[in-house]
Structures are given as C-alpha cells and as structure tokens.
Coordinates of C-alpha atoms and ligand atoms in Angstrom, one line a residue:
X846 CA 0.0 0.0 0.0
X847 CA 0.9 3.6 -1.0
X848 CA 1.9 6.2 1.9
X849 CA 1.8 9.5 2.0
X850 CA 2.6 11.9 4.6
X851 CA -1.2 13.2 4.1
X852 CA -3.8 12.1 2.0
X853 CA -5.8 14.9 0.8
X854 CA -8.9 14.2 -0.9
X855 CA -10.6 16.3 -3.8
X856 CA -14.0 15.3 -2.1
X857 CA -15.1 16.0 1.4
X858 CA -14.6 12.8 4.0
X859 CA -17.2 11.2 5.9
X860 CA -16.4 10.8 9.2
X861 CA -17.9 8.8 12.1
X862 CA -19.1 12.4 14.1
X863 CA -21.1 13.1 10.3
X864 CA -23.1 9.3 11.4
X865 CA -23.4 10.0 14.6
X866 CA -25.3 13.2 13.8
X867 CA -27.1 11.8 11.0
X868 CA -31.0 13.1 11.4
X869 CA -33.6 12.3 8.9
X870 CA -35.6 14.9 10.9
X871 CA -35.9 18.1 8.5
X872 CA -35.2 17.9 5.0
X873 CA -32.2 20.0 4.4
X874 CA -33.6 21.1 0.8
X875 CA -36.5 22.5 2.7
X876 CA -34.3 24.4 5.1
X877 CA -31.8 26.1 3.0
X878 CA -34.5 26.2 0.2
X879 CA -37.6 26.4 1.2
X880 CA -39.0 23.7 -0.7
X881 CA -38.9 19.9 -0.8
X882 CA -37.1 18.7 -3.6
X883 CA -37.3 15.7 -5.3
X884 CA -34.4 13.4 -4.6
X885 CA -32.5 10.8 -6.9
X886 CA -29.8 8.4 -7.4
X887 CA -27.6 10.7 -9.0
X888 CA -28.1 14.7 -10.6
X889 CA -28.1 12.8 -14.2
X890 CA -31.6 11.3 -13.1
X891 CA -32.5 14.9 -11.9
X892 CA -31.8 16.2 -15.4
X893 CA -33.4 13.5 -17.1
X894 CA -36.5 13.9 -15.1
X895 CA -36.2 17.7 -15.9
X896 CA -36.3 17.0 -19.7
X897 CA -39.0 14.5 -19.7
X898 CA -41.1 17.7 -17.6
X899 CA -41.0 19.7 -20.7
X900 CA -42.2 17.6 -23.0
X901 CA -39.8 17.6 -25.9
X902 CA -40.1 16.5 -29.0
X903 CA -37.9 15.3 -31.2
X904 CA -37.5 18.8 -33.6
X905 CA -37.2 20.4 -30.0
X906 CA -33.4 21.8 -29.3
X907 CA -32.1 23.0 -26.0
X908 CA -29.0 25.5 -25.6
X909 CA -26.1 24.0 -23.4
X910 CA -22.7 24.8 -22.9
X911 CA -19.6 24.2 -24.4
X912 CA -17.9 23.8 -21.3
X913 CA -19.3 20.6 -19.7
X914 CA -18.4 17.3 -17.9
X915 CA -20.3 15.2 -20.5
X916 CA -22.7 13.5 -18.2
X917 CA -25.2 16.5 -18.2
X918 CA -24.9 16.4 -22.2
X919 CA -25.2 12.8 -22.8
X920 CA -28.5 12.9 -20.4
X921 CA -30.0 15.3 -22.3
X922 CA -29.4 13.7 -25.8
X923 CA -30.8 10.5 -24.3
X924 CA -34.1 12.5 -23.4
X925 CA -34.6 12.6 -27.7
X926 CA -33.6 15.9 -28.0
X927 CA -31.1 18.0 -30.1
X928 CA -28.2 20.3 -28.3
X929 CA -27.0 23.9 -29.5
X930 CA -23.7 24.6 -28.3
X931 CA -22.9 28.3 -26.7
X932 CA -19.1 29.4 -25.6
X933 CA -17.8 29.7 -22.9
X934 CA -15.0 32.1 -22.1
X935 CA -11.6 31.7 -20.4
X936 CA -12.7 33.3 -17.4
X937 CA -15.8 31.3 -17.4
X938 CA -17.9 33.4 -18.5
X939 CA -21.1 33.4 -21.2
X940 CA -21.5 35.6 -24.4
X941 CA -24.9 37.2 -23.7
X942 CA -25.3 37.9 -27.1
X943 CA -24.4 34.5 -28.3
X944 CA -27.3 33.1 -26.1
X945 CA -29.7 35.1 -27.8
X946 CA -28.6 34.5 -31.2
X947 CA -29.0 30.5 -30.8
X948 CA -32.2 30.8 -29.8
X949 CA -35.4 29.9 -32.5
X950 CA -38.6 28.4 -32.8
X951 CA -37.4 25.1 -31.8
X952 CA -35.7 26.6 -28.4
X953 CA -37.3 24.9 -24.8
X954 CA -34.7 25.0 -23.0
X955 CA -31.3 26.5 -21.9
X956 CA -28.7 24.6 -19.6
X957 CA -26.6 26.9 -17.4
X958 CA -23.3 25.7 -15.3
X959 CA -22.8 27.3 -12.3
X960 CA -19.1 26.1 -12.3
X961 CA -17.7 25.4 -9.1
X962 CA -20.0 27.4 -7.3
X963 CA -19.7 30.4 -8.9
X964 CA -23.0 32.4 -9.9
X965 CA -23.7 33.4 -13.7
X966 CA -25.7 37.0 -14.1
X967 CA -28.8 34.6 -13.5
X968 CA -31.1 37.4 -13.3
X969 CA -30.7 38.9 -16.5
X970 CA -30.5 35.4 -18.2
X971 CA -33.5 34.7 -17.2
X972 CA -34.9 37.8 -18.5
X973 CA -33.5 36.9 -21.7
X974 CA -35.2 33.3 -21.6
X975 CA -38.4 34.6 -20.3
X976 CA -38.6 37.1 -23.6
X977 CA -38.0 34.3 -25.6
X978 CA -40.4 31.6 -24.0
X979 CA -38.0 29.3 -22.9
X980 CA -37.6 27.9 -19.7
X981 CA -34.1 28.1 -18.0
X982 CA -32.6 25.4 -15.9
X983 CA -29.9 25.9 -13.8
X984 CA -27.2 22.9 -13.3
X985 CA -26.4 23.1 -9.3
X986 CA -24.4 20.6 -9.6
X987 CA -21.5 22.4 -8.2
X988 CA -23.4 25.0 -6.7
X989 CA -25.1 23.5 -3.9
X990 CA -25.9 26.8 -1.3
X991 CA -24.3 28.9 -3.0
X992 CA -26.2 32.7 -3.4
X993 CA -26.8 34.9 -5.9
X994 CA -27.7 38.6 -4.6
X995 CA -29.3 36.8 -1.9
X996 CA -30.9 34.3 -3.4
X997 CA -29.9 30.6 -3.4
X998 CA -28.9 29.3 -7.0
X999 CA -31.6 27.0 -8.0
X1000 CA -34.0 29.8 -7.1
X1001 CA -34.0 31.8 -10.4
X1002 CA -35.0 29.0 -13.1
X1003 CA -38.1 26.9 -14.1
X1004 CA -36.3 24.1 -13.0
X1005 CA -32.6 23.3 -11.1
X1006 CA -30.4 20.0 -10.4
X1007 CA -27.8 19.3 -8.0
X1008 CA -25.7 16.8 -7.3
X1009 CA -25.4 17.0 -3.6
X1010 CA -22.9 14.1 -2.9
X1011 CA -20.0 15.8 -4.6
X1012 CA -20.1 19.0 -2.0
X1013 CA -21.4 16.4 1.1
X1014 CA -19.7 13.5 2.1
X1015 CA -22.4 10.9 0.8
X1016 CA -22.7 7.7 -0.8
X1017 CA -25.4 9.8 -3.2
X1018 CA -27.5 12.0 -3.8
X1019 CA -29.5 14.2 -7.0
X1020 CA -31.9 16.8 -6.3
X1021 CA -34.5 18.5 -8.8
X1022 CA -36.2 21.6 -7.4
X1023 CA -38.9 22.8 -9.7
X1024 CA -40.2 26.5 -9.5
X1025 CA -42.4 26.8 -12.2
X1026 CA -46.0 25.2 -11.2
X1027 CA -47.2 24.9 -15.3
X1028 CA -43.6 21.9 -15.3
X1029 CA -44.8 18.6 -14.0
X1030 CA -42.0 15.9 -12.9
X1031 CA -42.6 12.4 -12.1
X1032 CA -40.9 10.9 -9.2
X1033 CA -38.2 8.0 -9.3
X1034 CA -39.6 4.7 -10.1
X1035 CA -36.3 2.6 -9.2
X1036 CA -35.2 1.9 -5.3
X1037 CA -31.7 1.6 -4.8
X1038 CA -30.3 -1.1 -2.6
X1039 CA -30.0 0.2 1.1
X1040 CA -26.8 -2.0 1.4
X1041 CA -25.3 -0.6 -1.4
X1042 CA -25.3 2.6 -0.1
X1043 CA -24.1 1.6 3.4
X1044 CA -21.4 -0.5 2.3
X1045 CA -20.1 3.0 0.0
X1046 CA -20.5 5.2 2.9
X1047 CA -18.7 2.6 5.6
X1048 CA -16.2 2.2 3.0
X1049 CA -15.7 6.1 2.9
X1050 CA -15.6 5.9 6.9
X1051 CA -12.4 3.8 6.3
X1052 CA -10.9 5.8 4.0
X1053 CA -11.2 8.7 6.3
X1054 CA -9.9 7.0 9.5
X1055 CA -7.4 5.4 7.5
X1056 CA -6.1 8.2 5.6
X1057 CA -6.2 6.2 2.0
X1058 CA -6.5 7.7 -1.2
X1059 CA -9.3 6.7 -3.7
X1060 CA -7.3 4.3 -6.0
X1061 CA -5.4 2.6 -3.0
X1062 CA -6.9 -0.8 -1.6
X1063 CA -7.7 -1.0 1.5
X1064 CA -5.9 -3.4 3.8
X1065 CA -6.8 -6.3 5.5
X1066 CA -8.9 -7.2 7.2
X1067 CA -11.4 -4.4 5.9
X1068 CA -10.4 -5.8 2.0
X1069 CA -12.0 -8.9 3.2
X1070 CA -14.9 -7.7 4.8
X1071 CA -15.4 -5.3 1.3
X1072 CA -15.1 -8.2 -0.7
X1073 CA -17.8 -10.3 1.2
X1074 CA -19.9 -7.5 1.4
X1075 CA -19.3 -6.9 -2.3
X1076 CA -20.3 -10.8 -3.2
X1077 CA -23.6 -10.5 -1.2
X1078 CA -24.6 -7.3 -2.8
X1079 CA -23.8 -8.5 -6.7
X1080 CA -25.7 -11.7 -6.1
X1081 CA -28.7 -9.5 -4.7
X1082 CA -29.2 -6.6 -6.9
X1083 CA -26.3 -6.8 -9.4
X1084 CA -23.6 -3.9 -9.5
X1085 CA -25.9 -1.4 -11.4
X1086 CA -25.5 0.9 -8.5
X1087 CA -22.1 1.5 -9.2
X1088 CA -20.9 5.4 -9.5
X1089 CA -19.1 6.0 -12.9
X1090 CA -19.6 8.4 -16.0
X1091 CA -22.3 6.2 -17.8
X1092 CA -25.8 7.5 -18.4
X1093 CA -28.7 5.2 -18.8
X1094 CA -32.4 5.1 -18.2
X1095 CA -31.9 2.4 -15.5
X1096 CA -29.7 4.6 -13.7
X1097 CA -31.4 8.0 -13.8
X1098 CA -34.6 6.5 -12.5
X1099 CA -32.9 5.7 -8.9
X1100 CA -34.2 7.4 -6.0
X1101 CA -31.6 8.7 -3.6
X1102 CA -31.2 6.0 -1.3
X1103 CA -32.4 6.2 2.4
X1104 CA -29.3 5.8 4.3
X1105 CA -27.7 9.1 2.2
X1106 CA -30.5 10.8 2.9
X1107 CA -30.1 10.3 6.7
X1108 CA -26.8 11.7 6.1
X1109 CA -27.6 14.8 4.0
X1110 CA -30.8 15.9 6.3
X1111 CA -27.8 15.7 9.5
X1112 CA -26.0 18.5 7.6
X1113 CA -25.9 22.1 9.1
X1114 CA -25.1 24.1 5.9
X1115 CA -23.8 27.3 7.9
X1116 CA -20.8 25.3 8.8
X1117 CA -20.0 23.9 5.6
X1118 CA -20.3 27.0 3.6
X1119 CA -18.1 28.8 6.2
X1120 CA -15.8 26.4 6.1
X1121 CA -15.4 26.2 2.5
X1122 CA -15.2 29.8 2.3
X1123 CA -12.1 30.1 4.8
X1124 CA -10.1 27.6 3.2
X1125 CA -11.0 28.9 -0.4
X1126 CA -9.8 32.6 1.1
X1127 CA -7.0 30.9 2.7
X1128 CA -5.6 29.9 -1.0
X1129 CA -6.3 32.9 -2.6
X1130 CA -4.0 34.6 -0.3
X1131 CA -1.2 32.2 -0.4
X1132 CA -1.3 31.1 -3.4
X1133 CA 0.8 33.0 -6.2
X1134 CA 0.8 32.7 -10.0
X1135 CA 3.7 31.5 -11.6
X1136 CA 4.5 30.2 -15.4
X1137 CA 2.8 27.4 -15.0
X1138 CA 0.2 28.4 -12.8
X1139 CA -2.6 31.2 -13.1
X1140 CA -5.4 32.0 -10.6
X1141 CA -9.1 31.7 -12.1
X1142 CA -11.1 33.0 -9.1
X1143 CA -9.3 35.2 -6.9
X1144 CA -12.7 37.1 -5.6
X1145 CA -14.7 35.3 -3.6
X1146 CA -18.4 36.9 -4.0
X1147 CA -20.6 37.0 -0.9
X1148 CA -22.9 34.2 -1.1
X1149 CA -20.5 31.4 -3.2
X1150 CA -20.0 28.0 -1.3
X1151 CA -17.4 27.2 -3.8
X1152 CA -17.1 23.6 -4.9
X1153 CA -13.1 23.8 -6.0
X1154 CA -10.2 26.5 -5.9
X1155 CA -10.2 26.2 -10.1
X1156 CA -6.6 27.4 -11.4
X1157 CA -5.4 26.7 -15.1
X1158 CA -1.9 25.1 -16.1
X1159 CA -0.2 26.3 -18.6
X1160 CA 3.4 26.4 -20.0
X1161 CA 3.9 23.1 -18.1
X1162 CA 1.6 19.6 -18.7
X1163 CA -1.7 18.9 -16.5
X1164 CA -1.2 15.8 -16.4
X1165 CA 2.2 15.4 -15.1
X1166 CA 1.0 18.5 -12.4
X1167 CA -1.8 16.4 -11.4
X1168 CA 0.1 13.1 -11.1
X1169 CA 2.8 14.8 -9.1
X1170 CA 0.4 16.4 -7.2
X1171 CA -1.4 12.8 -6.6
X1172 CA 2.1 11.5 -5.5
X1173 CA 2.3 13.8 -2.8
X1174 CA -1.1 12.6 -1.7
X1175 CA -3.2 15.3 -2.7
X1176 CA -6.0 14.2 -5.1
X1177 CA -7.2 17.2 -7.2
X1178 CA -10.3 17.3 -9.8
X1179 CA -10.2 17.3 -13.8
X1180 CA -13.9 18.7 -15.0
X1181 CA -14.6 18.7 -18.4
X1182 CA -11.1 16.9 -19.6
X1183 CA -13.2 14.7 -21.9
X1184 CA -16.3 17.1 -23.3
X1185 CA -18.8 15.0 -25.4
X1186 CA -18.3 13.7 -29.0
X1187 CA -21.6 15.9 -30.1
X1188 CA -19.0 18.9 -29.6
X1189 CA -18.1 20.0 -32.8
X1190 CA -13.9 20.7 -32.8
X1191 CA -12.1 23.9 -33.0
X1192 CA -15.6 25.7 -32.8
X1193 CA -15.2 26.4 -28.9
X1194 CA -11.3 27.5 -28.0
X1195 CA -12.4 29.2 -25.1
X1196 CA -14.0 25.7 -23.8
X1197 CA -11.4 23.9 -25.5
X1198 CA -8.7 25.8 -23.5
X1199 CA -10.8 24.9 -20.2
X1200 CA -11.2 21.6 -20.7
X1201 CA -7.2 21.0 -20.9
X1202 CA -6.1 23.7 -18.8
X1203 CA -7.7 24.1 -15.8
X1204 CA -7.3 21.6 -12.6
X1205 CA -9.5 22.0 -10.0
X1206 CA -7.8 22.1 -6.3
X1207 CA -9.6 20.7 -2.9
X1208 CA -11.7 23.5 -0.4
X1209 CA -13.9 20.6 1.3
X1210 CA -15.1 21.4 4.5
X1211 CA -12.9 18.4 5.8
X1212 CA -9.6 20.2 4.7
X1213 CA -7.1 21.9 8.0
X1214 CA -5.0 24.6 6.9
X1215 CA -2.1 22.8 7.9
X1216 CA -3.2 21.0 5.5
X1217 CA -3.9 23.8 2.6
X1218 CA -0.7 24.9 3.3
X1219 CA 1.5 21.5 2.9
X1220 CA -1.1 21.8 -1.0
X1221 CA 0.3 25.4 -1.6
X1222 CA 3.9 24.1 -0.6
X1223 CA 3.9 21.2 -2.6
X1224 CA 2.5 22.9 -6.1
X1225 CA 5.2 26.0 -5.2
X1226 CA 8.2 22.8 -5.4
X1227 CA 5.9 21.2 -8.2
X1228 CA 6.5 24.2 -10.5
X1229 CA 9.8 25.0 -9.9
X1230 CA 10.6 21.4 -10.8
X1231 CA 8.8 21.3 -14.1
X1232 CA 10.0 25.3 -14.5
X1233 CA 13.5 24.0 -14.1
X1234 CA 12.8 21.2 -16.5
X1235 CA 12.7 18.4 -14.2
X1236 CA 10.6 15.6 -15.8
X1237 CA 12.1 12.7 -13.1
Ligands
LIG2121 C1 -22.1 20.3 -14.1 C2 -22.6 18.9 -13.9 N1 -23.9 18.6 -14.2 C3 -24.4 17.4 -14.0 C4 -23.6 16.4 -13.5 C5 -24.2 15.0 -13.2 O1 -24.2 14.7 -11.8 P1 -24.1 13.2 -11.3 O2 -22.7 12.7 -11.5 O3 -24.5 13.3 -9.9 O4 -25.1 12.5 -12.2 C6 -22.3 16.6 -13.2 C7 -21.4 15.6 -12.7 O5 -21.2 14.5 -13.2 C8 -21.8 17.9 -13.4 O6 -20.5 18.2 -13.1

C-alpha cells in the first residue's frame, strides 16, 4: 500500500461524528431552500427527469454549454432531443449575445453551469429566456448553497439539479427543485439497494480513518470484509449501482437511497459554507501565479460556497502536475477533460482551452490549513521542478 505523509482528498470525507449526527428529521432542501425537492440516485436522473417535464419533442433543441463534464450532455441527448452549443470564455464566462442568437422556434430550454460554485448574471439570463419563452434550468451541480444577490442558486430558473454528494460527504445523492408550477415531474420509479449505499459510505468511513487515497486498496482485514460484502450485494441486486460516467435510463430513474439521505438531512449548511469559504480565502492569499500556474477565481463573491479553488496550467503539462500532485497525496479534480463527441472541434477555444487547462484544487469542509498549506507548498516545489525542466 501507497503512503503518503497526508492524504488529501478532492471530495469531502465522511467521518464517524457526520453518522453519529445523521437526522432524517428536516429535509435540508426545505431548510436552506424552502421547498422539498425531489431526490435521486444521481443529478443525471434529476436532469433527465427535468427534460422529460418539458415535453420535448424530437425537432425540439435545448442551448447547453460548451464547457461541460459530459454527463449533463449525454442525459439530455438520451431524453430525444437536439443540443446547440454556446461558448464559454476563459474566465468562465457566457457571451450574452451568443445566447440570444441560438435561440429559434425550436428553443425549450437553456442549460446553465454554475461552475464550481460560482454564480452566472442569472437574473438577466433569465430575462432573456423569459422574452424568448423558454424555460431556464440551472445545473447546481457544483453550486449546492451557494447565493446569488441573496438568493440561493436553484431559485431563479423553471427548474434546477444538484448533485449534492460531490459537495457532502455521501454515498449519493440528485436533487430536482422545480419553480415553475405549469412543469410537471414524475418521481423516481427505481429503489436503490440500502446496502449498497451503506457499504459506500462505511467504505468512505475507512478511508477517512485510515487516511487512504481513492485508488489505494484497503488493507486487510477491511479488503475482506469489502469483498464479502461486495459478493452479497452482486448476487442480490447486481452492481448497477455503481458510480461511474455512464448515463442510462436504468440509472437516472434511482431514488436517492435512504441511508444518504439520513446523512444529508444531518448536515448544518452554515458550517459547511463557512468552512469552505475560509479555506477557499485561505488559498487565494497564499497562493501566487507563476508560469505554470494562473489563478481563475481570486474574488470570492458573498454568497458562493465554492465547490473547487479552479486554477489553469499552462506552460507546463496537466497531467504530469496532477500526477505529481497525486504522489504527494493530494488528489485534485479534472472537470470537463473529456467534453462530449456531439462537440463539434475547434468551434469552442475558449472551452477547448478549459477543458485542458484548468485543474481544480480541494476547499472541502474536511480540509485543516495545515493542511492547505502542505497543498500550496507542494504545487510551489511542483513548478519550480517542471520550471527548471525536471521531468524525473
Ligand atoms: C455540471 C454537472 N452537471 C451534472 C452532473 C451530473 O451529476 P451526477 O454525476 O450526480 O449524475 C455533473 C457531474 O457529473 C456535473 O459536473
């Protein structure tokens, strides 16, 4: 087994004080939203469930961005319908103008990112869709209680997804908030297996008190245990429950299961945003950019609960940052490296240039600033390696 002076993981850890203060009391969507939600498997089934709410035909076309992770794209093409690309910039921002000139009679819908947490001008996009008659759905995904102006993200369109297990420590989790009445969504028909999800977030207990990394196995005797458990739970409900980038129909019909749930509804979100917030402020102060690295985000708005600290790598390879950065046991986040074949080339450089430049760096909630600061060490010696044209 691999060992590392700290294992720093891109997602936050669940730890035994986040079980012992599970609650299914209050539904946390209702708390920090004001309105139940309707939960699922996986955001994918939350988007699909969103499409299948509008009633599209097959002529039908929704505007999505260039800039994706592929997941939220291939869902929507399997819901029959036709994409129209828009740009995004560098700086991750969206072309106004370009929006509008997409749009036609065959416009229902149009996708927007929050990337890692950060708001677009959702207001006046919504403006624009509400002149055109389309309905606007915002992809939480990364955004999950994060504010615009006041407002929660996931307030301003028709409809909103989020993917709550990537900013919470959970074994799952989709949501799909819907705030226009005339949309009607049907719930998830699929239950997912209770022991799956226990054995994922027991597993994810080790990992914590252990300190392992995601692609290191875990020792004995807790590989044996995981193994049994993983027999018993193929030979009862098969391994369709298995996380990965797929999208199918059997998938994004899964309800969130019960035991995540209990988790989630546990969760206080003033800590977490804090907490995020300090450690993302934390690296935007110590941080510097350098040839090979540049700062994305240096602002931190009022109101973001920021999924990643995004920076971009260039003059030097992202790969061999990331893997050197993995070797040192800190496990960073590629989104959008592979964006989806319906993509036409070289029409998008400004999401071309995203999806191989930028590498997203931990802020989970779980993260000391002892250890932020062995990350900000370690990427300072990182570039001054590959600066000084050390490729080992
Ligand atoms: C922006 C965005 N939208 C949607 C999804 C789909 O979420 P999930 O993986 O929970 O299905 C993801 C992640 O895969 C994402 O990053």
């Amino acid at each position: 087994m691999q060992k590392h002076a700290r294992t720093i993981t891109e997602h936050a850890r669940l730890c035994i004080p986040d079980i012992v203060n599970a609650s299914n009391a209050d539904d946390l969507f209702k708390r920090f939203y004001g309105k139940r939600p309707c939960l699922f498997y996986f955001g994918r089934g939350a988007l699909w469930h969103a499409m299948k709410a509008m009633a599209l035909s097959a002529a039908d076309n929704i505007i999505v961005p260039a800039y994706h992770c592929g997941v939220e794209i291939e869902t929507i093409v399997m819901a029959g319908t036709h994409v129209r690309y828009y740009e995004v910039q560098e700086d991750l921002t969206i072309d106004q103008n370009g929006l509008a000139s997409l749009m036609d009679a065959g416009t229902k819908a149009l996708l927007l990112i929050h990337y890692f947490g950060f708001p677009h001008p959702v207001e006046t996009i919504k403006q624009l869709c509400v002149s055109r008659n389309i309905f606007l759905i915002e992809d939480c995904c990364h955004a999950l209680f994060s504010c615009y102006r006041g407002k929660p993200l996931g307030s301003f369109g028709d409809m909103a997804i989020f993917s709550q297990r990537k900013t919470l420590p959970l074994p799952d989790g989709g949501a799909l908030l819907v705030n226009n009445p005339a949309l009607k969504t049907s719930p998830p028909t699929g239950k997912p297996g209770e022991f799956v999800a226990i054995k994922k977030a027991l597993g994810m207990v080790a990992r914590t008190t252990f300190h392992l990394d995601k692609g290191t196995k875990l020792p004995p005797p807790l590989s044996i245990i995981a193994a049994t458990v993983d027999r018993i739970i193929a030979k009862r409900v098969g391994i369709r429950y298995s996380a990965g980038q797929e999208v199918t129909e059997d998938r994004c019909t899964l309800a969130m299961s019960q035991t995540s749930t209990w988790f989630m509804n546990g969760i206080r979100p003033a800590l977490i945003i804090e907490k995020r917030r300090s450690n993302y402020l934390w690296l935007a102060r110590n941080l510097r950019n350098s040839t090979c690295v540049k700062l994305m985000k240096n602002e931190l708005p009022d109101g973001v609960c920021p999924l990643f600290f995004p920076i971009m790598i260039k003059g030097c390879n992202r790969q061999q940052f990331q893997d050197r950065l993995f070797s040192a046991g800190i496990t960073t986040f590629i989104f959008g490296k592979e964006l989806h074949e319906s993509l036409p080339a070289r029409r998008f450089p400004g999401a071309e240039k995203l999806s191989q430049r930028v590498l997203c760096l931990p802020v989970h909630q779980g993260l000391s600033h002892s250890e932020l600061a062995y990350m900000v060490n370690t990427i300072q010696r990182i570039t001054q390696e590959l600066e000084h044209g050390d490729h080992h």
